[in-house]
Amino acid sequence: LVASAALVLGYRTGRDVASVLAPLVDHDPLSALDVGLAPEVHAFVAALGQKDPVTREHVVRTAELALLASLEAGMSARTARDVALGAMLHDIGKLVVPSEIIGKPSALTDAEYAVIRTHPEQGERLLEAAPSLAGAARFVRWHHERHDGGGYPDGLAHPALPLEVALVSAAAAWDAMTTTRQYRTGMDRARATEVLRDGAGRQWHPQAVEYVLRAAERQAQQRHGREVFATARPVSPSTAAPSPANGAPTEVEVDLECVGDHDLVATESP
């Protein structure tokens, strides 16, 4: 609870989550959410990383965004932490999906898509072995439900689908759309915003969409601020990199994380 309170304090004072709990210099939101996580969570996330690193990166980024979105929604510290935990675990069902399907660098066949659609239920079954994580089961089972009832596995519709779960669904979609995969370039923020808003009221809860977009904007501002700070820091002569022989300016390379999330390929479908 102390950790959760710290998250809220940092958010409401304009500090990013990382600066309150743990530095994100390694660009890993799991570090910021690490305080108080059960060993079972670490085990699940580690196993997911071994099976499919891109999905592991997807879930930790989704957890950070969903956490911020829940705070945008005015949820309590305890609820915000539950949302983040649910987001962290939402794709664990992919642990039992064949690797050749998860890592396939092209469109899935109908049969393969039917297999990957089982991962919410498979994930819920995995959680049965960890009673301490029972509260995350609804996020795992329902993160592919839709606001209009057209999702799976239960066909839940508003208002039966909780806003907390809807936040994770919208956050996962944002991350999948804006992240570059091995077979396509991620959408720019403007296009991803358009897709989410176009799907509000059908695929996603309208309020969840707006909370996620606000959180994504806050993330972008915080990251921009850190980049500006890093650029502005003086570099001592002893640590400065040598200038290119031709006098051309050096470039800072940005490592783009990617996510292979085939079950979101229908995001833009009507």
Coordinates of C-alpha atoms in Angstrom, one line a residue:
L1 CA 0.0 0.0 0.0
V2 CA 2.9 2.3 0.7
A3 CA 4.2 1.7 -2.8
S4 CA 0.8 2.4 -4.3
A5 CA 0.5 5.7 -2.3
A6 CA 3.9 6.7 -3.7
L7 CA 2.6 6.1 -7.2
V8 CA -0.3 8.4 -6.6
L9 CA 1.9 11.0 -5.0
G10 CA 4.3 11.1 -7.9
Y11 CA 1.5 11.3 -10.4
R12 CA -0.3 14.1 -8.7
T13 CA 2.9 16.1 -8.2
G14 CA 3.9 15.8 -11.8
R15 CA 6.7 13.3 -11.3
D16 CA 6.7 10.2 -13.4
V17 CA 6.2 6.8 -11.9
A18 CA 9.8 5.8 -12.3
S19 CA 11.2 8.7 -10.3
V20 CA 9.0 7.8 -7.3
L21 CA 9.6 4.0 -7.1
A22 CA 12.6 3.1 -9.2
P23 CA 14.6 4.6 -12.0
L24 CA 13.5 3.7 -15.5
V25 CA 17.0 4.2 -16.9
D26 CA 16.8 0.6 -18.1
H27 CA 13.5 1.4 -19.9
D28 CA 11.7 -1.4 -18.0
P29 CA 8.4 -0.5 -16.3
L30 CA 8.6 -3.7 -14.4
S31 CA 11.3 -2.0 -12.2
A32 CA 8.8 0.7 -11.3
L33 CA 6.1 -1.8 -10.4
D34 CA 8.4 -4.2 -8.7
V35 CA 7.8 -3.1 -5.1
G36 CA 5.5 -5.7 -3.4
L37 CA 4.9 -7.9 -6.4
A38 CA 4.4 -11.5 -5.5
P39 CA 7.1 -14.0 -6.6
E40 CA 4.5 -15.7 -8.8
V41 CA 4.3 -12.5 -10.9
H42 CA 8.1 -12.5 -11.4
A43 CA 7.9 -16.1 -12.4
F44 CA 5.2 -15.6 -14.9
V45 CA 6.8 -12.6 -16.5
A46 CA 10.2 -14.3 -16.6
A47 CA 8.7 -17.3 -18.3
L48 CA 7.0 -15.1 -20.8
G49 CA 10.3 -13.4 -21.5
Q50 CA 12.0 -16.7 -22.2
K51 CA 9.2 -17.8 -24.5
D52 CA 8.6 -14.6 -26.4
P53 CA 10.6 -11.4 -25.4
V54 CA 8.4 -9.1 -27.5
T55 CA 5.2 -10.1 -25.7
R56 CA 7.1 -9.7 -22.4
E57 CA 8.0 -6.1 -23.4
H58 CA 4.4 -5.5 -24.5
V59 CA 3.0 -6.5 -21.1
V60 CA 5.3 -4.4 -19.0
R61 CA 4.7 -1.3 -21.2
T62 CA 1.0 -2.0 -21.1
A63 CA 1.2 -2.2 -17.3
E64 CA 2.9 1.2 -17.0
L65 CA 0.3 2.9 -19.3
A66 CA -2.7 1.2 -17.7
L67 CA -1.4 2.3 -14.3
L68 CA -1.2 5.9 -15.4
A69 CA -4.6 5.7 -17.1
S70 CA -6.2 4.4 -13.9
L71 CA -4.8 7.4 -12.0
E72 CA -6.2 9.7 -14.8
A73 CA -9.5 8.0 -14.0
G74 CA -9.2 9.0 -10.3
M75 CA -9.0 5.5 -9.1
S76 CA -7.5 4.7 -5.6
A77 CA -3.9 3.7 -5.2
R78 CA -5.0 0.1 -4.4
T79 CA -7.2 -0.1 -7.5
A80 CA -4.5 1.4 -9.7
R81 CA -2.1 -1.2 -8.5
D82 CA -4.6 -4.0 -9.3
V83 CA -5.0 -2.6 -12.8
A84 CA -1.2 -2.5 -13.3
L85 CA -1.0 -6.1 -12.0
G86 CA -3.8 -7.2 -14.3
A87 CA -2.1 -5.6 -17.2
M88 CA 1.2 -7.2 -16.4
L89 CA -0.4 -10.6 -16.5
H90 CA -3.0 -10.1 -19.2
D91 CA -1.1 -12.2 -21.8
I92 CA 0.3 -15.0 -19.7
G93 CA -2.0 -17.4 -21.5
K94 CA 0.4 -17.2 -24.4
L95 CA 2.7 -19.3 -22.4
V96 CA 0.7 -22.3 -23.6
V97 CA 0.3 -21.1 -27.2
P98 CA 2.8 -22.7 -29.6
S99 CA 5.8 -20.5 -30.2
E100 CA 5.5 -20.8 -34.0
I101 CA 2.1 -19.1 -33.8
I102 CA 3.2 -16.3 -31.4
G103 CA 6.3 -15.6 -33.4
K104 CA 4.9 -16.0 -36.9
P105 CA 6.0 -12.9 -38.9
S106 CA 2.9 -12.9 -41.1
A107 CA -0.9 -13.1 -40.9
L108 CA -2.3 -16.1 -39.1
T109 CA -4.5 -18.7 -40.7
D110 CA -8.0 -19.2 -39.4
A111 CA -6.9 -22.3 -37.5
E112 CA -4.0 -20.4 -35.9
Y113 CA -6.2 -17.5 -35.0
A114 CA -8.6 -19.9 -33.3
V115 CA -5.7 -21.2 -31.2
I116 CA -4.4 -17.8 -30.1
R117 CA -8.0 -16.7 -29.1
T118 CA -7.8 -19.3 -26.4
H119 CA -5.1 -17.5 -24.5
P120 CA -7.4 -15.5 -22.1
E121 CA -9.0 -18.7 -20.8
Q122 CA -5.6 -20.5 -20.8
G123 CA -4.2 -17.6 -18.7
E124 CA -7.0 -17.8 -16.3
R125 CA -6.3 -21.5 -15.8
L126 CA -2.6 -20.7 -15.1
L127 CA -3.6 -18.3 -12.4
E128 CA -5.5 -21.1 -10.6
A129 CA -2.1 -22.3 -9.5
A130 CA -1.4 -19.0 -7.8
P131 CA -4.3 -18.2 -5.4
S132 CA -2.7 -14.9 -4.4
L133 CA -3.2 -13.6 -7.9
A134 CA -6.9 -14.4 -8.1
G135 CA -7.7 -10.7 -8.3
A136 CA -6.0 -10.6 -11.7
A137 CA -8.1 -13.3 -13.2
R138 CA -10.8 -10.9 -14.6
F139 CA -8.1 -8.9 -16.5
V140 CA -6.6 -12.0 -18.0
R141 CA -9.9 -13.6 -19.0
W142 CA -11.7 -10.4 -20.3
H143 CA -9.0 -8.2 -21.9
H144 CA -10.3 -9.1 -25.4
E145 CA -13.9 -8.4 -24.6
R146 CA -15.5 -5.4 -26.4
H147 CA -17.7 -2.6 -25.2
D148 CA -20.4 -3.7 -27.7
G149 CA -20.3 -7.4 -26.7
G150 CA -18.5 -8.6 -29.8
G151 CA -15.3 -9.8 -28.0
Y152 CA -14.2 -13.1 -26.5
P153 CA -14.4 -15.4 -24.7
D154 CA -17.6 -14.5 -22.9
G155 CA -19.1 -11.8 -25.2
L156 CA -19.4 -9.4 -22.3
A157 CA -20.7 -5.9 -23.0
H158 CA -21.0 -2.6 -21.2
P159 CA -21.9 -2.3 -18.3
A160 CA -21.0 -5.8 -17.4
L161 CA -17.4 -5.2 -18.4
P162 CA -15.6 -3.2 -15.6
L163 CA -13.9 0.0 -16.5
E164 CA -10.7 -1.3 -14.9
V165 CA -10.5 -4.2 -17.4
A166 CA -11.5 -1.8 -20.2
L167 CA -8.4 0.4 -19.3
V168 CA -6.1 -2.6 -19.8
S169 CA -7.8 -3.5 -23.2
A170 CA -7.3 0.1 -24.5
A171 CA -3.8 0.4 -23.1
A172 CA -2.8 -3.0 -24.7
A173 CA -4.3 -1.8 -28.1
W174 CA -2.4 1.5 -27.9
D175 CA 0.9 -0.3 -27.3
A176 CA 0.3 -2.8 -30.0
M177 CA -0.6 -0.2 -32.6
T178 CA 2.3 2.2 -31.8
T179 CA 5.1 -0.4 -31.5
T180 CA 7.1 -1.5 -34.4
R181 CA 7.0 -5.2 -35.1
Q182 CA 9.3 -7.3 -37.3
Y183 CA 6.8 -7.3 -40.2
R184 CA 5.4 -3.7 -39.9
T185 CA 6.1 -0.3 -38.6
G186 CA 4.2 1.0 -35.6
M187 CA 1.5 3.7 -36.2
D188 CA 2.3 7.2 -35.4
R189 CA 0.5 8.7 -32.3
A190 CA -2.0 10.7 -34.4
R191 CA -3.2 7.6 -36.3
A192 CA -3.3 5.4 -33.2
T193 CA -5.4 8.1 -31.4
E194 CA -7.8 8.2 -34.4
V195 CA -8.2 4.5 -34.3
L196 CA -8.9 4.4 -30.6
R197 CA -11.4 7.2 -30.8
D198 CA -13.1 5.7 -33.9
G199 CA -13.5 2.5 -32.0
A200 CA -14.8 4.1 -28.8
G201 CA -18.3 2.9 -28.0
R202 CA -17.8 -0.2 -30.1
Q203 CA -14.6 -1.9 -29.4
W204 CA -13.5 0.1 -26.4
H205 CA -15.1 1.9 -23.5
P206 CA -15.2 5.6 -24.4
Q207 CA -13.9 6.7 -21.0
A208 CA -11.2 4.1 -21.1
V209 CA -10.0 5.5 -24.4
E210 CA -9.8 9.0 -23.2
Y211 CA -8.0 8.0 -20.0
V212 CA -5.5 6.0 -21.9
L213 CA -4.9 8.8 -24.4
R214 CA -4.3 11.3 -21.6
A215 CA -1.9 8.9 -19.9
A216 CA 0.0 8.3 -23.2
E217 CA 0.3 12.1 -23.6
R218 CA 1.6 12.5 -20.1
Q219 CA 4.1 9.7 -20.8
A220 CA 5.2 11.4 -24.0
Q221 CA 5.7 14.7 -22.1
Q222 CA 7.7 13.0 -19.4
R223 CA 9.9 11.2 -21.8
H224 CA 10.5 14.3 -23.8
G225 CA 11.5 16.1 -20.6
R226 CA 14.0 13.4 -19.8
E227 CA 15.4 13.5 -23.3
V228 CA 15.8 17.3 -23.1
F229 CA 17.5 16.9 -19.7
A230 CA 19.9 14.3 -21.0
T231 CA 20.7 16.5 -24.1
A232 CA 21.4 19.5 -21.9
R233 CA 23.7 17.8 -19.4
P234 CA 27.3 19.0 -19.9
V235 CA 29.7 16.2 -20.9
S236 CA 33.2 16.3 -19.4
P237 CA 36.1 16.1 -21.8
S238 CA 37.2 12.8 -20.3
T239 CA 33.9 11.1 -21.2
A240 CA 33.0 12.9 -24.4
A241 CA 32.9 10.8 -27.5
P242 CA 35.5 11.7 -30.2
S243 CA 34.1 13.9 -33.0
P244 CA 33.8 12.2 -36.4
A245 CA 36.8 12.9 -38.6
N246 CA 34.6 14.7 -41.2
G247 CA 33.1 17.0 -38.6
A248 CA 29.6 15.6 -39.1
P249 CA 27.3 15.6 -36.1
T250 CA 26.8 12.3 -34.2
E251 CA 23.4 10.7 -34.0
V252 CA 21.8 9.2 -30.9
E253 CA 20.3 5.8 -31.8
V254 CA 16.9 5.0 -30.4
D255 CA 16.1 1.3 -29.8
L256 CA 12.5 0.7 -30.8
E257 CA 10.9 -2.1 -28.8
C258 CA 8.5 -4.2 -30.8
V259 CA 5.5 -6.4 -30.0
G260 CA 4.2 -9.4 -31.8
D261 CA 0.5 -9.4 -30.9
H262 CA -1.4 -11.2 -33.6
D263 CA -4.6 -11.2 -31.7
L264 CA -4.8 -7.4 -32.2
V265 CA -4.5 -7.5 -36.0
A266 CA -8.2 -6.8 -36.3
T267 CA -8.0 -3.6 -34.4
E268 CA -9.1 -1.5 -37.3
S269 CA -11.7 -3.8 -38.6
P270 CA -15.3 -2.5 -38.4

